[in-house]
Amino acid sequence: MAVVQAVQAPRPEPLPQLRVRVPAVVPATLLLFAGMLALGGLASWLALEHLVTPWLTVPMHVTAMFGMFVVVHECAHHAAGRLTWFNDVTGRLAMPFVSAFGSFPAARHLHLQQHRQNAGGHLTPWNLRGPRWQLPLRWMVTDLWHVWAYLKQTADRPQLEVAEALGVLVLVPGMLAAVIGTGHGWQLVVVYLLPQRLALGLTGWWSDWFPRRQPIDALSYHRVHSRYPNLPFYRYPQARRADGTPSPATPPPPACPDVFHPLPVSSVRPLTDCAVEVGFTVPPQLREEFRFTPGQHVVLRAVLDGELVARSYAISSSPSDPELRVAVKQVPEGRMSTYATTGLRPGDRVEVLPPSGQFTVGPSRTGKHVVAIAAGVGIAPLLPMLSHTLADSSRSRVTLLYINRCGADTLFADELGALVRRFEGRLRVDHFRTDERDPDLRPLRPARPFDSIASALAICFERYHPGGLDPGRLRSLLDCRLHPAKVDEWLVCAPPEVADPLREVLTEHHVPAATVHSERFCTAATG
């Protein structure tokens, strides 16, 4: 794209898509948690005071525990709100009602792993195997199977997560044994153990057995959950209606003018040792034709060595700038890129095709969180897009993940720093440097007290990380700071070898395809 030739990433066929916008705290989940806690407390009081028969209190406890399962499930998918701590705390508080042996982080890991790996979405293998008469018994001990499945993966899991899982596995059963030792075993069975097993049986039937009996095209809860795993449960009816509504026909993009215009070069500014930003003067009679949306590109054409050569380059200027600018990085043996970086001078004329391209970001007056992933010269179209998004709404936030070899190869470093200062607190830039000898990775002064605390509180909004942005790093970000529930749109502009693995990770985490916009560029010697 900005290096040699722009290649717009193929877009999937339009499907009905429900906008997954989760508030900071989902009131429905909070009310469900409080209501089930109150119902369980009432049932326990009635049972322990012998005011009603267990035939009434046990169903009340089962209802409360099944509701707590819904809460745990919401928190596991980060659907209880955008606040990570709220999901973590609420999930941990609700988890003992669902299982006496499992921890919330371990259950979350296993459930999300099933979503990513199983063709059946969230179906649990343990609950689907065996003869039919055996299935209810399997459902009632499914938490023990989950504990065993997690213990087999502890070598690959974070130490704190493993420690919490082992602590819960020892502490809670130990407390139950102590209660039994005091002579309250029957009360424990009626109030906790029996209702929990029955609730797990109901959960296994509802979550695993029942979905397999539904028609493939049924507009059911399970189909909605497979398509929108991060959607709060109270919005499922809305999602079912959206899935049952045919997609409106997408109007074809307006035809782009196919007439090249000779524009004078107004400036050639070096960006790095092998990249320049070329500015063009657009005469008044062509300004309407060359009006563009941030993210679009133009085609430059010139006769080189007797041959007509045309290449696409991203527009790096803003619509309000007086000149039209593009970023060009020299490619080995690339004819147009070599000519632009070494031969162009102010006053020269280059044939330019008016702007085109669908790699754009829509407006939002109410604010949104945009995450952009760029590699090298892929920052060229993103720079005006991010600036426009932040200026368009004071509630919008942007996180930029920028991959380069070193600081000397980083395009628009000063411009990014200026944007960080201008929109301090709303723009965060994470630089990933594949050359770990890069001076930017070493602080210019000795470490001072509280530096680590300031870093943890994100007081600095421009950070430098050694190494590239590989799928593992992106997964860690998606599990916490950049969870899909916290992001409204994703912008990816990188070569295929970088962009494709990262897009696969976004798909694994059920990021809706409609929210991911990508522009890939090739770095072949035809540039």
Coordinates of C-alpha atoms in Angstrom, one line a residue:
M1 CA 0.0 0.0 0.0
A2 CA 2.2 2.8 1.2
V3 CA 5.4 0.9 0.4
V4 CA 4.7 -0.4 -3.1
Q5 CA 1.2 -1.4 -4.1
A6 CA -1.9 -1.1 -2.1
V7 CA -3.9 -4.3 -1.7
Q8 CA -7.2 -4.0 0.0
A9 CA -7.9 -7.0 2.2
P10 CA -10.8 -9.0 1.0
R11 CA -14.0 -8.3 2.9
P12 CA -16.5 -11.1 3.9
E13 CA -19.9 -11.1 2.5
P14 CA -22.2 -8.8 4.5
L15 CA -24.1 -10.5 7.3
P16 CA -26.4 -9.1 9.9
Q17 CA -24.2 -7.9 12.7
L18 CA -25.2 -6.6 16.1
R19 CA -23.0 -3.9 17.5
V20 CA -21.4 -5.3 20.6
R21 CA -21.0 -2.3 22.9
V22 CA -20.7 -3.3 26.6
P23 CA -21.2 -0.6 29.2
A24 CA -18.7 -0.1 32.0
V25 CA -20.9 -2.3 34.3
V26 CA -23.8 -4.3 32.9
P27 CA -26.7 -3.5 35.4
A28 CA -28.6 -6.7 34.4
T29 CA -25.6 -8.9 35.4
L30 CA -25.2 -7.0 38.7
L31 CA -28.9 -7.3 39.5
L32 CA -28.9 -11.0 38.6
F33 CA -25.9 -11.5 41.0
A34 CA -27.6 -9.6 43.8
G35 CA -31.0 -11.3 43.2
M36 CA -29.5 -14.8 43.2
L37 CA -27.5 -14.0 46.3
A38 CA -30.6 -12.9 48.1
L39 CA -32.6 -15.9 46.9
G40 CA -29.9 -18.3 48.1
G41 CA -29.6 -16.5 51.4
L42 CA -33.4 -16.7 51.9
A43 CA -33.4 -20.4 51.1
S44 CA -30.6 -21.1 53.5
W45 CA -32.3 -19.2 56.3
L46 CA -35.6 -21.1 55.7
A47 CA -33.7 -24.4 55.6
L48 CA -31.5 -23.9 58.7
E49 CA -34.4 -22.6 60.7
H50 CA -36.6 -25.5 59.6
L51 CA -39.3 -23.1 58.6
V52 CA -40.1 -25.0 55.4
T53 CA -39.4 -28.4 53.9
P54 CA -36.3 -29.1 51.9
W55 CA -38.6 -30.0 49.0
L56 CA -39.0 -26.2 48.7
T57 CA -35.6 -24.8 49.7
V58 CA -33.6 -27.2 47.4
P59 CA -35.3 -25.9 44.2
M60 CA -34.8 -22.4 45.5
H61 CA -31.0 -23.1 45.9
V62 CA -30.9 -24.8 42.5
T63 CA -32.4 -21.7 40.9
A64 CA -30.0 -19.4 42.7
M65 CA -26.9 -21.5 41.7
F66 CA -28.0 -21.7 38.1
G67 CA -28.3 -17.9 38.1
M68 CA -24.8 -17.7 39.5
F69 CA -23.6 -19.9 36.7
V70 CA -25.0 -17.3 34.3
V71 CA -23.1 -14.6 36.2
V72 CA -19.8 -16.7 36.0
H73 CA -20.4 -17.3 32.3
E74 CA -20.9 -13.6 31.7
C75 CA -17.7 -12.7 33.6
A76 CA -15.7 -15.4 31.8
H77 CA -16.6 -13.7 28.5
H78 CA -15.9 -10.2 29.9
A79 CA -19.6 -9.5 29.2
A80 CA -20.4 -8.2 32.7
G81 CA -18.8 -4.8 31.8
R82 CA -15.8 -3.2 30.2
L83 CA -14.1 -3.0 33.6
T84 CA -11.7 -5.9 33.9
W85 CA -11.6 -5.8 37.7
F86 CA -15.4 -5.9 37.9
N87 CA -15.5 -9.1 35.8
D88 CA -12.7 -10.7 37.8
V89 CA -14.2 -9.8 41.2
T90 CA -17.8 -10.7 40.4
G91 CA -16.7 -14.0 38.7
R92 CA -14.7 -15.0 41.8
L93 CA -17.6 -14.2 44.1
A94 CA -20.1 -16.2 42.1
M95 CA -17.8 -19.2 41.5
P96 CA -18.2 -21.0 44.9
F97 CA -22.0 -21.2 44.2
V98 CA -21.3 -23.0 40.9
S99 CA -18.5 -25.3 42.1
A100 CA -16.9 -26.2 45.3
F101 CA -13.6 -27.2 43.6
G102 CA -12.9 -24.9 40.7
S103 CA -11.5 -21.4 40.6
F104 CA -12.8 -18.7 38.4
P105 CA -9.6 -18.0 36.3
A106 CA -9.2 -21.7 35.6
A107 CA -12.8 -22.1 34.6
R108 CA -12.6 -19.0 32.4
H109 CA -9.5 -20.4 30.6
L110 CA -11.0 -23.8 29.9
H111 CA -14.3 -22.3 28.7
L112 CA -12.7 -19.9 26.3
Q113 CA -10.4 -22.6 25.1
Q114 CA -13.4 -24.7 24.2
H115 CA -14.8 -21.8 22.3
R116 CA -11.6 -21.4 20.3
Q117 CA -10.9 -25.1 19.6
N118 CA -14.2 -27.0 19.4
A119 CA -16.4 -26.9 16.3
G120 CA -19.4 -27.1 18.6
G121 CA -18.5 -23.8 20.2
H122 CA -18.8 -23.9 24.0
L123 CA -19.8 -27.6 24.2
T124 CA -18.0 -29.6 26.9
P125 CA -16.8 -33.0 25.7
W126 CA -17.2 -34.7 29.1
N127 CA -20.9 -33.8 29.0
L128 CA -21.5 -35.4 25.6
R129 CA -19.8 -38.8 25.8
G130 CA -21.1 -42.0 27.3
P131 CA -24.5 -43.8 27.2
R132 CA -27.6 -41.8 27.7
W133 CA -28.4 -43.1 31.2
Q134 CA -24.9 -42.0 32.3
L135 CA -25.2 -38.4 31.1
P136 CA -27.0 -36.9 34.1
L137 CA -24.4 -38.3 36.4
R138 CA -21.6 -36.8 34.2
W139 CA -23.3 -33.5 34.2
M140 CA -23.5 -33.4 38.0
V141 CA -19.7 -33.9 38.3
T142 CA -18.6 -31.8 35.3
D143 CA -16.7 -29.4 37.6
L144 CA -14.4 -32.3 38.7
W145 CA -13.7 -33.0 35.0
H146 CA -12.8 -29.4 34.5
V147 CA -10.5 -29.4 37.5
W148 CA -8.7 -32.5 36.1
A149 CA -8.5 -30.9 32.6
Y150 CA -7.0 -27.8 34.0
L151 CA -4.4 -29.6 36.2
K152 CA -3.1 -31.3 33.1
Q153 CA -2.3 -27.8 31.6
T154 CA -0.7 -26.2 34.7
A155 CA 2.7 -26.3 33.2
D156 CA 1.6 -23.8 30.5
R157 CA -0.5 -21.5 32.6
P158 CA 0.6 -18.4 34.6
Q159 CA 1.9 -19.2 38.1
L160 CA -0.6 -17.0 40.0
E161 CA -3.5 -18.6 38.1
V162 CA -2.3 -22.1 39.0
A163 CA -1.7 -21.1 42.6
E164 CA -5.2 -19.7 42.9
A165 CA -6.7 -22.9 41.4
L166 CA -4.7 -25.1 43.8
G167 CA -5.6 -22.9 46.7
V168 CA -9.3 -23.1 46.0
L169 CA -9.0 -26.9 45.4
V170 CA -7.6 -27.3 48.9
L171 CA -9.3 -24.5 50.9
V172 CA -13.0 -24.9 49.9
P173 CA -13.2 -28.8 50.3
G174 CA -11.2 -28.3 53.6
M175 CA -13.9 -25.9 54.9
L176 CA -16.6 -28.3 53.9
A177 CA -14.9 -31.1 55.7
A178 CA -14.7 -28.9 58.8
V179 CA -18.4 -28.2 58.7
I180 CA -19.1 -31.9 58.4
G181 CA -16.8 -32.6 61.3
T182 CA -18.8 -30.3 63.5
G183 CA -21.9 -32.4 63.0
H184 CA -23.7 -30.3 60.4
G185 CA -23.3 -32.6 57.5
W186 CA -27.0 -33.0 56.8
Q187 CA -27.5 -29.2 56.7
L188 CA -24.5 -28.9 54.4
V189 CA -26.0 -31.5 52.0
V190 CA -29.4 -29.8 51.9
V191 CA -28.2 -26.2 51.7
Y192 CA -25.1 -26.6 49.4
L193 CA -23.9 -29.9 48.1
L194 CA -27.1 -31.4 46.8
P195 CA -28.4 -28.2 45.2
Q196 CA -25.1 -27.6 43.6
R197 CA -24.9 -31.0 42.0
L198 CA -28.5 -30.6 40.7
A199 CA -27.7 -27.1 39.4
L200 CA -24.6 -28.5 37.6
G201 CA -26.9 -31.2 36.1
L202 CA -29.3 -28.6 34.9
T203 CA -26.4 -26.6 33.5
G204 CA -25.0 -29.6 31.6
W205 CA -28.4 -30.3 30.1
W206 CA -28.9 -26.7 29.0
S207 CA -25.4 -25.9 27.8
D208 CA -24.3 -29.1 26.2
W209 CA -27.1 -31.7 25.6
F210 CA -29.9 -29.4 24.5
P211 CA -27.9 -27.5 21.9
R212 CA -27.2 -30.7 20.0
R213 CA -30.9 -31.3 19.6
Q214 CA -31.6 -28.0 17.9
P215 CA -31.8 -27.6 14.2
I216 CA -28.8 -26.0 12.6
D217 CA -30.7 -22.9 11.5
A218 CA -32.6 -22.5 14.8
L219 CA -32.6 -19.0 16.2
S220 CA -31.6 -20.2 19.6
Y221 CA -29.6 -19.0 22.6
H222 CA -26.7 -21.2 21.6
R223 CA -26.5 -20.0 18.1
V224 CA -26.5 -16.4 19.3
H225 CA -23.8 -17.2 21.9
S226 CA -21.6 -18.9 19.3
R227 CA -21.8 -15.8 17.1
Y228 CA -21.7 -13.1 19.8
P229 CA -19.8 -14.8 22.7
N230 CA -19.0 -11.4 24.3
L231 CA -22.6 -10.2 24.2
P232 CA -24.4 -9.6 27.5
F233 CA -27.2 -12.2 28.0
Y234 CA -30.0 -9.6 28.2
R235 CA -29.3 -8.6 24.6
Y236 CA -29.8 -12.1 23.2
P237 CA -33.4 -11.5 22.0
Q238 CA -32.1 -8.4 20.1
A239 CA -29.4 -10.5 18.5
R240 CA -31.9 -13.2 17.5
R241 CA -34.0 -10.6 15.8
A242 CA -30.9 -9.2 14.1
D243 CA -29.9 -12.7 12.9
G244 CA -33.4 -13.4 11.6
T245 CA -33.4 -10.1 9.6
P246 CA -32.0 -10.3 6.0
S247 CA -29.0 -8.1 5.4
P248 CA -29.8 -5.0 3.4
A249 CA -28.1 -5.0 0.1
T250 CA -24.8 -3.1 0.3
P251 CA -24.7 -0.3 -2.2
P252 CA -21.8 -0.6 -4.6
P253 CA -19.0 1.9 -3.9
P254 CA -19.1 5.0 -6.0
A255 CA -17.1 4.7 -9.2
C256 CA -13.7 6.3 -8.8
P257 CA -12.5 8.7 -11.6
D258 CA -10.0 6.9 -13.8
V259 CA -8.3 10.1 -15.1
F260 CA -4.8 10.8 -14.0
H261 CA -3.9 14.5 -13.4
P262 CA -0.3 15.9 -13.5
L263 CA 0.2 17.4 -10.1
P264 CA 3.3 19.5 -9.2
V265 CA 5.5 18.2 -6.3
S266 CA 5.5 20.8 -3.6
S267 CA 7.7 19.1 -1.1
V268 CA 9.9 16.0 -0.5
R269 CA 10.5 15.4 3.2
P270 CA 12.8 12.7 4.4
L271 CA 11.2 10.4 7.0
T272 CA 14.0 7.9 7.5
D273 CA 17.1 6.9 5.5
C274 CA 14.9 5.1 3.0
A275 CA 11.5 6.8 3.2
V276 CA 10.1 10.2 2.2
E277 CA 6.9 12.0 2.4
V278 CA 6.0 13.5 -1.0
G279 CA 3.6 16.5 -1.1
F280 CA 1.5 17.6 -4.1
T281 CA -0.2 20.9 -4.8
V282 CA -3.8 20.4 -5.8
P283 CA -5.1 23.2 -8.0
P284 CA -8.5 24.8 -7.0
Q285 CA -10.4 23.3 -9.9
L286 CA -9.3 19.7 -8.8
R287 CA -9.8 20.0 -5.0
E288 CA -13.3 18.5 -5.1
E289 CA -12.1 15.6 -7.2
F290 CA -9.2 15.0 -4.8
R291 CA -11.3 15.3 -1.7
F292 CA -10.6 12.2 0.4
T293 CA -11.4 10.3 3.6
P294 CA -8.5 9.5 6.0
G295 CA -7.3 6.0 5.1
Q296 CA -7.6 6.2 1.4
H297 CA -4.8 6.1 -1.2
V298 CA -3.8 7.5 -4.5
V299 CA -2.0 6.0 -7.5
L300 CA 1.1 7.6 -8.8
R301 CA 2.2 7.1 -12.4
A302 CA 5.4 8.0 -14.2
V303 CA 7.5 6.9 -17.2
L304 CA 10.6 5.1 -15.9
D305 CA 13.2 3.7 -18.2
G306 CA 10.8 4.0 -21.1
E307 CA 8.0 2.1 -19.3
L308 CA 4.8 3.4 -17.7
V309 CA 4.8 2.5 -14.0
A310 CA 1.9 3.0 -11.6
R311 CA 1.9 2.3 -7.9
S312 CA -0.5 3.0 -5.0
Y313 CA 0.5 4.9 -1.9
A314 CA -1.4 5.8 1.2
I315 CA -2.4 9.4 1.9
S316 CA -0.6 10.5 5.0
S317 CA -2.0 14.0 5.2
S318 CA -5.3 15.2 6.8
P319 CA -8.2 16.5 4.7
S320 CA -7.7 20.0 6.1
D321 CA -4.0 20.1 5.1
P322 CA -3.2 22.5 2.2
E323 CA -1.3 19.8 0.2
L324 CA -1.9 16.1 -0.6
R325 CA 0.9 14.0 0.9
V326 CA 1.9 10.3 0.5
A327 CA 4.5 8.2 2.3
V328 CA 6.9 6.2 0.1
K329 CA 9.4 3.7 1.4
Q330 CA 12.1 2.5 -0.9
V331 CA 12.0 -1.2 -1.8
P332 CA 15.0 -3.0 -3.2
E333 CA 14.9 -2.9 -7.0
G334 CA 11.6 -1.0 -6.8
R335 CA 11.4 1.4 -9.6
M336 CA 8.7 3.8 -8.5
S337 CA 9.8 3.8 -4.8
T338 CA 13.4 4.4 -5.8
Y339 CA 12.4 7.2 -8.1
A340 CA 10.2 8.8 -5.4
T341 CA 12.8 8.5 -2.7
T342 CA 15.9 9.5 -4.7
G343 CA 14.8 11.3 -7.9
L344 CA 11.8 13.5 -7.1
R345 CA 12.4 17.1 -6.5
P346 CA 10.0 20.0 -5.7
G347 CA 8.7 21.4 -9.0
D348 CA 8.6 18.0 -10.7
R349 CA 5.2 16.8 -12.0
V350 CA 3.8 13.3 -11.4
E351 CA 0.5 11.9 -12.7
V352 CA -1.9 11.2 -9.8
L353 CA -5.2 9.3 -9.8
P354 CA -7.8 10.8 -7.5
P355 CA -8.2 9.1 -4.0
S356 CA -10.0 5.8 -3.6
G357 CA -10.2 2.9 -1.2
Q358 CA -12.5 1.5 1.5
F359 CA -10.0 1.4 4.4
T360 CA -11.7 4.1 6.5
V361 CA -13.1 4.5 9.9
G362 CA -16.6 5.8 10.5
P363 CA -17.5 8.9 12.7
S364 CA -18.8 8.6 16.2
R365 CA -20.1 11.5 18.1
T366 CA -20.7 9.4 21.2
G367 CA -17.1 8.2 21.3
K368 CA -15.4 4.8 20.8
H369 CA -12.2 2.9 21.4
V370 CA -10.2 2.1 18.3
V371 CA -7.2 -0.2 18.3
A372 CA -4.8 0.2 15.4
I373 CA -2.0 -2.3 14.5
A374 CA 0.7 -1.0 12.1
A375 CA 4.0 -2.3 10.9
G376 CA 6.6 0.0 9.3
V377 CA 5.1 2.2 6.6
G378 CA 1.6 0.9 7.5
I379 CA 1.4 3.9 9.8
A380 CA 0.9 6.2 6.8
P381 CA -2.9 5.8 6.4
L382 CA -3.4 5.2 10.1
L383 CA -1.9 8.5 11.2
P384 CA -4.7 10.7 9.7
M385 CA -7.3 8.2 10.6
L386 CA -6.4 8.2 14.3
S387 CA -6.0 11.9 14.4
H388 CA -9.4 12.3 12.8
T389 CA -11.0 9.8 15.3
L390 CA -9.7 11.6 18.3
A391 CA -10.6 15.1 17.0
D392 CA -14.1 13.9 16.0
S393 CA -15.2 13.1 19.5
S394 CA -13.7 14.0 22.9
R395 CA -14.9 10.7 24.2
S396 CA -13.0 8.6 21.7
R397 CA -9.8 6.7 22.6
V398 CA -7.1 5.1 20.5
T399 CA -4.5 2.5 21.2
L400 CA -1.8 2.1 18.6
L401 CA 0.4 -1.0 18.4
Y402 CA 3.3 0.0 16.2
I403 CA 5.9 -2.5 15.0
N404 CA 9.4 -1.4 13.7
R405 CA 12.9 -2.7 13.6
C406 CA 14.3 0.3 15.5
G407 CA 13.7 4.0 16.1
A408 CA 15.7 5.0 13.1
D409 CA 13.3 3.1 10.9
T410 CA 10.1 4.5 12.5
L411 CA 8.1 6.8 10.3
F412 CA 6.3 9.8 11.7
A413 CA 7.8 9.3 15.2
D414 CA 7.7 13.1 15.9
E415 CA 4.1 13.3 14.7
L416 CA 3.1 10.5 16.9
G417 CA 4.7 12.0 19.9
A418 CA 2.9 15.3 19.2
L419 CA -0.4 13.5 19.0
V420 CA 0.3 11.7 22.3
R421 CA 0.9 15.1 23.9
R422 CA -2.1 16.7 22.3
F423 CA -4.5 14.0 23.2
E424 CA -2.9 12.9 26.4
G425 CA -4.9 10.2 28.1
R426 CA -6.9 9.4 25.0
L427 CA -4.0 8.2 22.7
R428 CA -1.7 5.4 23.8
V429 CA 1.1 4.2 21.6
D430 CA 2.9 0.9 22.2
H431 CA 6.1 0.6 20.2
F432 CA 7.4 -2.9 19.5
R433 CA 11.1 -3.0 18.4
T434 CA 12.4 -6.1 16.8
D435 CA 16.0 -4.9 17.2
E436 CA 16.5 -5.3 20.9
R437 CA 19.7 -3.1 20.7
D438 CA 17.5 -0.1 19.9
P439 CA 18.4 2.9 22.1
D440 CA 14.7 3.6 22.7
L441 CA 14.4 0.4 24.7
R442 CA 17.0 1.7 27.3
P443 CA 16.0 4.5 29.6
L444 CA 18.1 7.7 29.3
R445 CA 18.3 8.0 33.1
P446 CA 18.7 5.6 36.0
A447 CA 15.5 4.1 37.3
R448 CA 13.9 6.2 40.1
P449 CA 11.6 5.1 42.9
F450 CA 7.9 4.6 41.9
D451 CA 8.8 4.2 38.1
S452 CA 7.3 0.8 38.1
I453 CA 4.1 2.1 39.8
A454 CA 3.8 5.0 37.3
S455 CA 4.2 2.5 34.5
A456 CA 1.6 0.2 35.9
L457 CA -0.8 3.2 36.2
A458 CA -0.2 4.1 32.5
I459 CA 1.1 7.6 33.4
C460 CA 3.3 7.3 30.4
F461 CA 1.2 7.0 27.2
E462 CA 4.1 6.1 24.8
R463 CA 5.9 2.9 25.7
Y464 CA 8.6 0.8 24.1
H465 CA 8.7 -3.0 24.1
P466 CA 11.6 -5.3 22.9
G467 CA 10.5 -7.8 20.3
G468 CA 7.7 -7.8 17.8
L469 CA 4.0 -8.1 18.2
D470 CA 3.6 -11.8 17.9
P471 CA 0.3 -13.8 18.3
G472 CA 1.2 -14.6 21.9
R473 CA 1.6 -11.0 22.9
L474 CA -1.7 -10.1 21.1
R475 CA -3.5 -12.9 23.0
S476 CA -2.3 -11.5 26.3
L477 CA -3.6 -8.0 25.4
L478 CA -6.9 -9.4 24.3
D479 CA -7.3 -11.3 27.6
C480 CA -7.0 -8.1 29.5
R481 CA -6.3 -4.5 28.5
L482 CA -7.6 -4.8 24.9
H483 CA -10.4 -7.4 25.5
P484 CA -12.8 -7.4 22.6
A485 CA -15.6 -6.1 24.8
K486 CA -13.5 -2.9 25.3
V487 CA -12.8 -2.2 21.7
D488 CA -15.3 -0.9 19.1
E489 CA -13.1 -1.0 15.9
W490 CA -9.8 -2.6 14.9
L491 CA -7.5 -1.2 12.1
V492 CA -4.7 -3.5 10.8
C493 CA -2.2 -2.2 8.3
A494 CA 0.8 -4.5 7.8
P495 CA 2.3 -6.9 5.4
P496 CA 0.6 -10.3 5.1
E497 CA 3.2 -12.1 7.1
V498 CA 2.5 -9.8 10.0
A499 CA -1.2 -9.1 9.5
D500 CA -2.5 -12.7 8.8
P501 CA -1.4 -14.3 12.1
L502 CA -2.7 -11.3 14.1
R503 CA -6.1 -11.4 12.3
E504 CA -6.3 -15.2 13.1
V505 CA -5.9 -14.3 16.8
L506 CA -8.7 -11.7 16.6
T507 CA -10.9 -14.4 15.0
E508 CA -10.0 -16.9 17.8
H509 CA -11.1 -14.3 20.4
H510 CA -14.4 -13.8 18.5
V511 CA -13.8 -10.3 17.4
P512 CA -16.7 -9.5 15.0
A513 CA -15.4 -9.4 11.4
A514 CA -17.4 -6.3 10.8
T515 CA -15.3 -4.4 13.3
V516 CA -11.9 -5.4 11.8
H517 CA -10.7 -3.2 8.9
S518 CA -7.4 -4.1 7.3
E519 CA -5.2 -2.9 4.5
R520 CA -2.3 -5.1 3.4
F521 CA 0.6 -3.9 1.4
C522 CA 3.2 -5.9 -0.5
T523 CA 6.9 -5.4 -0.4
A524 CA 7.9 -7.1 -3.6
A525 CA 10.6 -5.7 -5.9
T526 CA 8.0 -4.3 -8.2
G527 CA 7.6 -1.2 -6.1

